Coordinates of C-alpha atoms in Angstrom, one line a residue:
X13 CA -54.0 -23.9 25.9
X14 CA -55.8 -20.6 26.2
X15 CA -53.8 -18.4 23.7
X16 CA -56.3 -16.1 21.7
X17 CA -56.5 -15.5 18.2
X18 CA -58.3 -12.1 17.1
X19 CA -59.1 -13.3 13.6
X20 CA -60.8 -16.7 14.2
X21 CA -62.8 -14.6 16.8
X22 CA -63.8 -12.8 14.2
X23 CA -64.8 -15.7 11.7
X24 CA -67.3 -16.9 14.7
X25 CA -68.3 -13.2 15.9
X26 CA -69.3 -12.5 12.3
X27 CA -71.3 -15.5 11.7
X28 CA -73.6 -14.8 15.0
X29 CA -74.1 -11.3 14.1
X30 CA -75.3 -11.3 10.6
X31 CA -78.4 -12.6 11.9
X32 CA -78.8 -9.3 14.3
X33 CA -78.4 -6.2 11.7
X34 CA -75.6 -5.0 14.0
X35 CA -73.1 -2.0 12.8
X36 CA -70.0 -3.2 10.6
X37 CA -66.8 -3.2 12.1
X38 CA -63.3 -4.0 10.8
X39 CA -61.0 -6.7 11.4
X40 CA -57.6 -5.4 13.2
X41 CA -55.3 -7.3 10.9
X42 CA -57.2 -5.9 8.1
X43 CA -58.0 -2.7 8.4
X44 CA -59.8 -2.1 4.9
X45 CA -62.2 -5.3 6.0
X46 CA -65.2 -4.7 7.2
X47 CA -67.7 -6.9 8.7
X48 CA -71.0 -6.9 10.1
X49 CA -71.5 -6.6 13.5
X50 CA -69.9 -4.9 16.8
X51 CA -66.6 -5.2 18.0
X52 CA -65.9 -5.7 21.3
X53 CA -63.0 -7.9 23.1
X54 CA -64.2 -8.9 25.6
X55 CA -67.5 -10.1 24.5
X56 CA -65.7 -12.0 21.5
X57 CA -63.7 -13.5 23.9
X58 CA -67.2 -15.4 25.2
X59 CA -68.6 -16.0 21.9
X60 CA -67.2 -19.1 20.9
X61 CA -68.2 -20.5 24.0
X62 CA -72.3 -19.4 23.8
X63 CA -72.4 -21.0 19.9
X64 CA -73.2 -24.4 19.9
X65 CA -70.4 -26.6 18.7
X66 CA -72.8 -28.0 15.4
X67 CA -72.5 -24.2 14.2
X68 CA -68.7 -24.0 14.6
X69 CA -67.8 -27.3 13.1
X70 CA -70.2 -26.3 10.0
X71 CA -68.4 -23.1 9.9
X72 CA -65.3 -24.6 10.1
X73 CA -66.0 -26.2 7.5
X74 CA -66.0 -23.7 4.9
X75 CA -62.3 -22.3 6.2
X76 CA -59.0 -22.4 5.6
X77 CA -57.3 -24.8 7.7
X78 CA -55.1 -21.7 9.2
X79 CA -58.2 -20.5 10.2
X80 CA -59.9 -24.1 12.1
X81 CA -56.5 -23.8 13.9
X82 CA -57.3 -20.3 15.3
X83 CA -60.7 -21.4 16.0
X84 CA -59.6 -24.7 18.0
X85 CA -56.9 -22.1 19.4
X86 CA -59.4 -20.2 21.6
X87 CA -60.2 -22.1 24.1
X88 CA -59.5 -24.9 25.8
X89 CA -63.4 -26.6 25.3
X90 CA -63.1 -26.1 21.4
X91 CA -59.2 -27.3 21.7
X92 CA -60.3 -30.8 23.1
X93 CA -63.5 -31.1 21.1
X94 CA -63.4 -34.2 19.4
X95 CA -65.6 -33.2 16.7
X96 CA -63.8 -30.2 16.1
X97 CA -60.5 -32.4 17.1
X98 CA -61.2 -34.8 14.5
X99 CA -61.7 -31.8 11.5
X100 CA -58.4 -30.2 11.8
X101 CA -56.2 -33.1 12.0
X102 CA -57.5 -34.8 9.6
X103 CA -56.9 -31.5 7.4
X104 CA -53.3 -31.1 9.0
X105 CA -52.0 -34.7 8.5
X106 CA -53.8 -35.0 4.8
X107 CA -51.8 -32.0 3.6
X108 CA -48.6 -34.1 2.2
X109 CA -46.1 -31.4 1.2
X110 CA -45.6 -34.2 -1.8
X111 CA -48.8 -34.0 -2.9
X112 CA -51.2 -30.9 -4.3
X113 CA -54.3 -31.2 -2.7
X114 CA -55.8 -27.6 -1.9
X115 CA -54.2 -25.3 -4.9
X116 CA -55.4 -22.1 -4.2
X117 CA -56.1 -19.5 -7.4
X118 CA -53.1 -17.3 -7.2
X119 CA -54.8 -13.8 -6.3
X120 CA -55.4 -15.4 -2.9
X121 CA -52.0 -17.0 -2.2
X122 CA -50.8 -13.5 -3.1
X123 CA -52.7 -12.2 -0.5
X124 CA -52.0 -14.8 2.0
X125 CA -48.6 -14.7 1.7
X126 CA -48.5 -10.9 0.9
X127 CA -46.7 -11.3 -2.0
X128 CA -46.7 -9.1 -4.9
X129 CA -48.0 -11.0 -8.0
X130 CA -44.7 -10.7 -9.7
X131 CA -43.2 -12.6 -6.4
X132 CA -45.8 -14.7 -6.6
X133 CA -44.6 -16.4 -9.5
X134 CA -41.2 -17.5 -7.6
X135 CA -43.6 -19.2 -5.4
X136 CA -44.9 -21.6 -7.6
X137 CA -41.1 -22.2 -9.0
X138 CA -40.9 -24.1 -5.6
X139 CA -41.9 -27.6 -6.7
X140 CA -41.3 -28.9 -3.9
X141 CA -44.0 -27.1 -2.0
X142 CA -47.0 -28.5 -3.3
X143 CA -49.3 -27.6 -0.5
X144 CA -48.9 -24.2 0.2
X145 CA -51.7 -24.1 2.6
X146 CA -49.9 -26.1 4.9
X147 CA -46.8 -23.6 4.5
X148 CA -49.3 -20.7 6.1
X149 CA -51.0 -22.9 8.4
X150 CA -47.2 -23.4 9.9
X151 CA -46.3 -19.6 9.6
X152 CA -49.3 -18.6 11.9
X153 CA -47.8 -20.8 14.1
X154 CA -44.4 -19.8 14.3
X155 CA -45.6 -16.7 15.5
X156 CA -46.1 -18.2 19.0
X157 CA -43.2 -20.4 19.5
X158 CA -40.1 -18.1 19.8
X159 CA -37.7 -21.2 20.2
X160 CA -38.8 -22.1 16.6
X161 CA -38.2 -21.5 13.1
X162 CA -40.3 -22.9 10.2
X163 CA -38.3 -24.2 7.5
X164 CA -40.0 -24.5 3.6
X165 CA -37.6 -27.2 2.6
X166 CA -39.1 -29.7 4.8
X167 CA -42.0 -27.8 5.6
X168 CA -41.9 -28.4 9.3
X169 CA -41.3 -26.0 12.4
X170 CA -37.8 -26.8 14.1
X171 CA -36.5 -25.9 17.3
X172 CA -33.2 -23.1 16.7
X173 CA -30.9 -25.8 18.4
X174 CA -30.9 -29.1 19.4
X175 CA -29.0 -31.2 21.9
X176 CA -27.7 -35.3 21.9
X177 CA -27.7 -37.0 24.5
X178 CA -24.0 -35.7 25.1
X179 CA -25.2 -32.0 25.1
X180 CA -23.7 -31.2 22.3
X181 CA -25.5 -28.7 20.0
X182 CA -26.5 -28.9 16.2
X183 CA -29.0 -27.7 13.7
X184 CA -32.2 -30.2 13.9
X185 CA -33.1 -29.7 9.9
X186 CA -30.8 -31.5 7.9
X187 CA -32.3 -30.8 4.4
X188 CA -31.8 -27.1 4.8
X189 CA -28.0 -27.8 5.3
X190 CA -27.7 -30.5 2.3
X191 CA -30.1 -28.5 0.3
X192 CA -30.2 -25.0 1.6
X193 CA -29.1 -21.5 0.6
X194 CA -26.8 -19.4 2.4
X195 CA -25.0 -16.3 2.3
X196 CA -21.3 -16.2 2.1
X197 CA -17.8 -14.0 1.8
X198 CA -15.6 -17.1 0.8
X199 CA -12.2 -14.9 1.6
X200 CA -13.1 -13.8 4.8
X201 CA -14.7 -17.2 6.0
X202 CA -18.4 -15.4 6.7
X203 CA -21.4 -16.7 6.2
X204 CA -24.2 -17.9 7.6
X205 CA -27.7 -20.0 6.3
X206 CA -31.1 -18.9 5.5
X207 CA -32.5 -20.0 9.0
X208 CA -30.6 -16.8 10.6
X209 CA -31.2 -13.9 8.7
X210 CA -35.0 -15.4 9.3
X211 CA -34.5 -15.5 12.5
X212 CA -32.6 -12.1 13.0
X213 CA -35.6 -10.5 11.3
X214 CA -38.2 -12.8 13.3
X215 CA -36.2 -10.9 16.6
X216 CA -36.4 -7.6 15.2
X217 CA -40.7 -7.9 13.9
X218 CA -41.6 -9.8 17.4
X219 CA -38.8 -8.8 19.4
X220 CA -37.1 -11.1 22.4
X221 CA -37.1 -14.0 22.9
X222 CA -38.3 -14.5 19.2
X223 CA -35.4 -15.1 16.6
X224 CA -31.6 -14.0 16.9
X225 CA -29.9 -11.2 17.5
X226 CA -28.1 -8.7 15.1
X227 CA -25.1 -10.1 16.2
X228 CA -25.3 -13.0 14.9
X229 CA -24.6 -12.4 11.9
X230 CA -22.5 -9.3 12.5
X231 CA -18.7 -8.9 11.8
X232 CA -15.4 -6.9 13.4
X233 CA -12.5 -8.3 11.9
X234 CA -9.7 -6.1 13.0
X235 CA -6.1 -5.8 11.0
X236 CA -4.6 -8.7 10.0
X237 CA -1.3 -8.9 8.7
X238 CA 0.2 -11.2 5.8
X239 CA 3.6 -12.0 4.7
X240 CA 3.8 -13.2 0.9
X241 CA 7.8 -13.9 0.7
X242 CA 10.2 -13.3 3.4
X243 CA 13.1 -10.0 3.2
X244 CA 16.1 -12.8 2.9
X245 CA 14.5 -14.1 -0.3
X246 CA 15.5 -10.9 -2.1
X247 CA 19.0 -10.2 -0.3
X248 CA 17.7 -8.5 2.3
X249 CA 19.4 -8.2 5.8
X250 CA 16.3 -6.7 7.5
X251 CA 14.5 -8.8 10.5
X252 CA 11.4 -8.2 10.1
X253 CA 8.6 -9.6 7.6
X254 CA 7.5 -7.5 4.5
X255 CA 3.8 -7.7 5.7
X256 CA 0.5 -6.5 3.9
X257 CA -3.0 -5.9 6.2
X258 CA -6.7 -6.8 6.0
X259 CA -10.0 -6.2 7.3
X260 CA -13.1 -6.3 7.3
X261 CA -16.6 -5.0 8.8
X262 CA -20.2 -6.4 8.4
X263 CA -23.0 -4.4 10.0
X264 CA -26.7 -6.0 9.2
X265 CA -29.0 -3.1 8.9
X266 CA -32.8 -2.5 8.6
X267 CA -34.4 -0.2 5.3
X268 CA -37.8 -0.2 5.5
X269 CA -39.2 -0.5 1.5
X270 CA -42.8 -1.7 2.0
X271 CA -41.9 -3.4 4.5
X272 CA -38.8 -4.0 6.7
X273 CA -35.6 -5.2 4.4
X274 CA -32.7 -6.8 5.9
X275 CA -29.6 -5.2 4.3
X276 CA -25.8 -6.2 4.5
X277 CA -22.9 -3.3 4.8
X278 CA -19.7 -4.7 4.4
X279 CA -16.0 -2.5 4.7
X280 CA -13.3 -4.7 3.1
X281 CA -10.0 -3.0 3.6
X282 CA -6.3 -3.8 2.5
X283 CA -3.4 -1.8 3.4
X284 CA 0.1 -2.0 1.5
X285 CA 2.9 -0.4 3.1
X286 CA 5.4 1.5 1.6
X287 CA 8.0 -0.6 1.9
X288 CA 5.9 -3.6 0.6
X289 CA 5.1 -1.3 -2.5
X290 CA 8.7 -0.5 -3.0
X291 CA 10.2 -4.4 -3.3
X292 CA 6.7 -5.1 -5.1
X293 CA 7.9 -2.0 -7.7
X294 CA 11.2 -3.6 -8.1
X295 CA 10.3 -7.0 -8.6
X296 CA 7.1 -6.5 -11.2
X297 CA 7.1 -4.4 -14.0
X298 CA 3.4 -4.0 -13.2
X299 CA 2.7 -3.2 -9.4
X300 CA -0.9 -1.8 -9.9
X301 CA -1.5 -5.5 -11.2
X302 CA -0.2 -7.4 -8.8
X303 CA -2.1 -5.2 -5.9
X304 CA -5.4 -6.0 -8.1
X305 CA -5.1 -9.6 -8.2
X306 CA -4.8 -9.5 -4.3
X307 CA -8.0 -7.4 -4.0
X308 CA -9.5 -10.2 -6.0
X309 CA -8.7 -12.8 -4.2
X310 CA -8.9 -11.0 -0.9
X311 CA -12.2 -9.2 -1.6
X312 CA -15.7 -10.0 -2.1
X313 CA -18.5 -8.0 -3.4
X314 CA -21.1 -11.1 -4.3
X315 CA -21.2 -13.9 -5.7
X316 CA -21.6 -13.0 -9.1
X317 CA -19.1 -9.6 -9.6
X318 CA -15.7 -11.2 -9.9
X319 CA -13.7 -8.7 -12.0
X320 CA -12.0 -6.9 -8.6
X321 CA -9.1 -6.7 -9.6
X322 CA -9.4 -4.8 -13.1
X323 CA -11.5 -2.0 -11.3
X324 CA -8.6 -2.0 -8.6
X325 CA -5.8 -1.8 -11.0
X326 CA -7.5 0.9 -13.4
X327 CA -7.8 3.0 -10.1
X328 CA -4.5 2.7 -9.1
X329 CA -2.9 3.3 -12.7
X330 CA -5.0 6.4 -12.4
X331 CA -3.1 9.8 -11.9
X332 CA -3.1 10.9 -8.0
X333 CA -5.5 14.1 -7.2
X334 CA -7.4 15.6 -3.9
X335 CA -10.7 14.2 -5.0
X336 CA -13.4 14.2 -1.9
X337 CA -16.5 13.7 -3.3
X338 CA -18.8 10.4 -3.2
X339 CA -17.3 7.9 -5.8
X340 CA -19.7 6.1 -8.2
X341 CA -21.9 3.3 -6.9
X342 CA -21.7 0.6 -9.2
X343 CA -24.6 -2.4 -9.5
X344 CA -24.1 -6.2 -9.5
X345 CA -26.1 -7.2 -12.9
X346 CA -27.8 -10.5 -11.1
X347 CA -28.5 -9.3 -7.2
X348 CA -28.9 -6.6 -5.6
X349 CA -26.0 -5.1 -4.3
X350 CA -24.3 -2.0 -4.6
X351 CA -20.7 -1.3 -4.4
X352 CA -17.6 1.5 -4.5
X353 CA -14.3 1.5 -4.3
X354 CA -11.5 3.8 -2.7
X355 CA -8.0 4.3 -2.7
X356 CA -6.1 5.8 -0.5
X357 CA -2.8 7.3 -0.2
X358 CA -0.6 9.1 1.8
X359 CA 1.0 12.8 1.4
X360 CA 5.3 12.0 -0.5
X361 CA 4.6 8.4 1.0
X362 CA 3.9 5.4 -1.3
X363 CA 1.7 3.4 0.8
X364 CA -1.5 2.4 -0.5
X365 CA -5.5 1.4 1.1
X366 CA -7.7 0.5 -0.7
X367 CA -11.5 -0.1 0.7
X368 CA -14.3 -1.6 -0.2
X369 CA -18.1 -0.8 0.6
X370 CA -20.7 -2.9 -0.5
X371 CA -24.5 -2.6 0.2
X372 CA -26.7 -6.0 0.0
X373 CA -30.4 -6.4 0.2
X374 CA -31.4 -9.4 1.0
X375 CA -35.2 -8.5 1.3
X376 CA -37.5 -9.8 3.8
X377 CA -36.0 -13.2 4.4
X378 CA -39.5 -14.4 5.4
X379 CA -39.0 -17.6 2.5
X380 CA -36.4 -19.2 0.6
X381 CA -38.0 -18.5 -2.5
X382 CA -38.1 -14.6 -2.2
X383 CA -35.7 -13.5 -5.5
X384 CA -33.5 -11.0 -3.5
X385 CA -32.5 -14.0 -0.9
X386 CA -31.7 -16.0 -3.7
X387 CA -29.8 -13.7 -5.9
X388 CA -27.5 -13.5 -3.3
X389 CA -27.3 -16.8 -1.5
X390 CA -24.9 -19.8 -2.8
X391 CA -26.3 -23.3 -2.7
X392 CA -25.2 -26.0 -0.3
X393 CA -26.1 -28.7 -2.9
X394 CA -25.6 -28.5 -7.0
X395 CA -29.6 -30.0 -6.9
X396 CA -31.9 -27.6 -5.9
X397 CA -35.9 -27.4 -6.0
X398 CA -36.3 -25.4 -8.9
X399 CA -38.4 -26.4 -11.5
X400 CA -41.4 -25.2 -14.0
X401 CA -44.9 -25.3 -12.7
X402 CA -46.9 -28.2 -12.7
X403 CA -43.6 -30.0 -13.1
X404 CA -43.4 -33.1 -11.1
X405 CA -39.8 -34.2 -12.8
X406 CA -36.9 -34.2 -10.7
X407 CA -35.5 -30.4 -10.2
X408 CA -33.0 -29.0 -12.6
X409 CA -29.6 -28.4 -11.5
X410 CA -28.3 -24.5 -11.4
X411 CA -26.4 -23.0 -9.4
X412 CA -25.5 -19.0 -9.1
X413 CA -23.0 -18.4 -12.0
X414 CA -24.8 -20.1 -14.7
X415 CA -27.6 -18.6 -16.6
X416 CA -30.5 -21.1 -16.7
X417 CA -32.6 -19.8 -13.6
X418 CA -32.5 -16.0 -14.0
X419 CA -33.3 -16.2 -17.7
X420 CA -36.8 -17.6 -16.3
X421 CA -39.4 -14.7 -17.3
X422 CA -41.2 -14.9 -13.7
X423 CA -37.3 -14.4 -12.0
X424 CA -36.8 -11.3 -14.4
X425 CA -39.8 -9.9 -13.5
X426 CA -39.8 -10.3 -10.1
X427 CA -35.9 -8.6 -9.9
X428 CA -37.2 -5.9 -12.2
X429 CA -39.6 -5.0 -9.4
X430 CA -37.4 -5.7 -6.7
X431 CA -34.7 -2.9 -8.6
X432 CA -37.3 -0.5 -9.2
X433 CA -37.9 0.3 -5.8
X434 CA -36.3 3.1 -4.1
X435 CA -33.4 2.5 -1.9
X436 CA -31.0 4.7 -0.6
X437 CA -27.6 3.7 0.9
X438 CA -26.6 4.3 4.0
X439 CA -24.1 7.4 5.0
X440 CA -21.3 4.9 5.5
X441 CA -22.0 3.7 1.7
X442 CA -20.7 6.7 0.4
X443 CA -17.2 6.0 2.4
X444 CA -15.1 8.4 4.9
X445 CA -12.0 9.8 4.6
X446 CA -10.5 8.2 7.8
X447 CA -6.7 8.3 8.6
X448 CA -4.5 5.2 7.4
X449 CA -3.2 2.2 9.5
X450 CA 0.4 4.0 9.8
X451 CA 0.9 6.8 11.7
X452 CA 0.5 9.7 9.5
X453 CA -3.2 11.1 9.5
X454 CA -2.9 13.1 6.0
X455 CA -4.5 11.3 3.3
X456 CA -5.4 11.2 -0.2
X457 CA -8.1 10.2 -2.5
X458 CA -7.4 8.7 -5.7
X459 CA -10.5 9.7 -8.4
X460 CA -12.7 6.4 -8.6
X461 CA -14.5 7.4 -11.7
X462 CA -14.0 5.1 -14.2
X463 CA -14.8 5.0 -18.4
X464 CA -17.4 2.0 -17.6
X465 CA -19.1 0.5 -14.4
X466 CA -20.0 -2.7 -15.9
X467 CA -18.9 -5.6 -14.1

């Protein structure tokens, strides 16, 4: 084991140069840190071996336990030290994530975990992470194993998959499956758990072989078509299937906003052929209607917005004029996603698209607990972790369409924050005019604006 670790360097380099009055320096991680003393590698890289090992285990003793892993970390001789051996397990295995031995005060969690304060508050809703210092000490060590992924449920590091005896894959954390959050699009049967979009942004930070790919949780469904009743059902003679379409795109993206912020662009499209709106016109009274209780069953903006189908009727009941310019981006009340719709239509034809765009941040996905992850997520179980601080009672129940968790002040606060920073959508937010599924190019927009964009 000879990987090297900069900052524990640094704790031991320090220490032996206070006594020399050399020049400060600062720490690479930190760049507003200074220290005293001079920096050079490949001297640092000897230092822990010319201090005796009394000196290191009594310095040691006054860190972190993050920081006695980088130290036994640097070299092999400090690795096997028994003394040294002896300090940092005993540290390691004492840290029950039931039990809170080491609570830090919260200006330094903060920092550790770079959290702003108002996020920091989310972290202390997690009742079941009691021991947050063994939480870090576990995310400086993810950094090195790319075929891992640490998992705050059950606060251990996994391998991504794992294999029986029959060589058949699974997921090795169970507890993140029975008790984890994930993202979903119920009507398009998409989704996937927290574990990936940390991964896909672990790839993106550290690059290969860390993490997943983008494509992972990326999405190309092409045109689907659907037949609600069949032509002979309403005295037709005519073969062929009275069909609607569907589809849908999902492009993860990256928008740096202090810091690197995985976002979700969906295009949710349905096109209704003319024909299909001419027997839906004679058999309802109120077509617009019935093509907005499709959208809502068919579409998906989050999981909170669920009033589709009024927005899509209101459009459609609207008068028909050329109107190109960028519709209204409207705001889910609970998360933070932003959405638009279009309609549509062809030149003397009665055929009818109608797309979707929605925008999703989903922030860093560096913990469960971050509020933008969980805005959006769903939960696996109707038990989760959440609780008060300093709460050992079993963890309330919630889950995203009641109101009990994001009435909590620190929740508030923290999406306050999260909505006051500046984001802007992409280009293919503000939709493009493309040609219909039928053969006709010429299209039409139908005016989106609406009297309200409430959900």
């Amino acid at each position: 084991m000879t990987r090297s670790y900069p900052r524990a360097q640094i704790h031991l380099a320090t220490c032996q140069s206070l006594s020399t009055g050399a020049q400060p320096f600062s720490d690479p991680l930190c760049p507003n840190k200074h220290f005293q003393g001079s920096y050079d590698v490949v001297e640092m890289d000897s230092r822990p071996h010319n201090l005796p090992l009394e000196v290191v285990l009594q310095i040691c003793q006054a860190l972190p336990l993050r920081s006695i892993v980088c130290v036994a970390l640097t070299s092999r001789e400090l690795y096997h030290a028994q003394a040294l051996q002896k300090l940092w397990r005993s540290r390691l295995t004492g840290l029950n994530p039931k039990h809170r031995l080491c609570d830090c005060p919260r200006l330094l969690e903060a920092r550790a975990f770079k959290l702003r304060s108002e996020e920091t508050e989310m972290l202390y809703m997690r009742t079941d992470i009691c021991n947050h210092e063994l939480l870090l000490t576990l995310e400086l060590l993810d950094r090195d194993l790319p075929e891992h992924w640490l998992c705050d449920l059950c606060m251990k590091l996994h391998k991504r998959v794992a294999q029986t005896e029959d060589g058949l894959t699974y997921r090795p954390c169970t507890l993140s499956q029975s008790n984890g959050l994930f993202y979903r699009l119920a009507p398009w049967d998409y989704q996937f758990q927290f574990e990936d979009a940390q991964q896909v942004m672990k790839r993106y930070i550290y690059g290969a072989p860390h993490g997943l790919p983008f494509e992972m949780i990326q999405m190309d469904q092409k045109w689907e078509s659907i037949s609600d009743w069949s032509p002979r059902a309403l005295g037709s003679t005519e073969p062929s299937p009275l069909i609607w379409k569907k589809s849908i795109e999902v492009k993860p993206e990256i928008v740096f906003s202090s810091g690197p912020v995985l976002t979700l662009w969906t295009k949710q499209r349905l096109f209704f052929p003319s024909v299909y709106i001419g027997i839906l016109g004679l058999r309802s009274h109120d077509w617009a209607r019935e093509i907005g209780q499709k959208a809502e069953t068919h579409f998906a903006i989050c999981c909170h917005a669920n009033d589709t189908g009024r927005h899509v009727a209101a459009l459609l009941d609207q008068p028909s004029r050329l109107c190109r310019a960028s519709p209204e981006l409207r705001r889910c009340d609970v998360c933070l996603t932003e959405y638009a719709f279009f309609v549509y239509q062809e030149y003397n034809k009665d055929s009818v698209e109608i797309v979707l765009s929605t925008w999703t941040s989903l922030g860093s996905c560096k913990h469960s607990f971050l509020p933008a992850w969980l805005t959006s997520s769903w939960l696996t179980s109707e038990l989760t972790w959440f609780g008060e601080r300093g709460s050992f009672a079993f963890p309330k129940p919630f889950h995203n369409n009641t109101s009990e968790f994001y009435d909590h002040a620190a929740f508030r606060r923290a999406m306050v924050l999260a909505r006051s920073t500046k984001r802007n959508p992409p280009s293919d937010m503000i939709g493009r005019l493309e040609p219909s599924v039928s053969k006709e190019s010429d299209v039409m927009l139908v005016q989106t604006v609406s009297d309200s964009s409430d959900i």
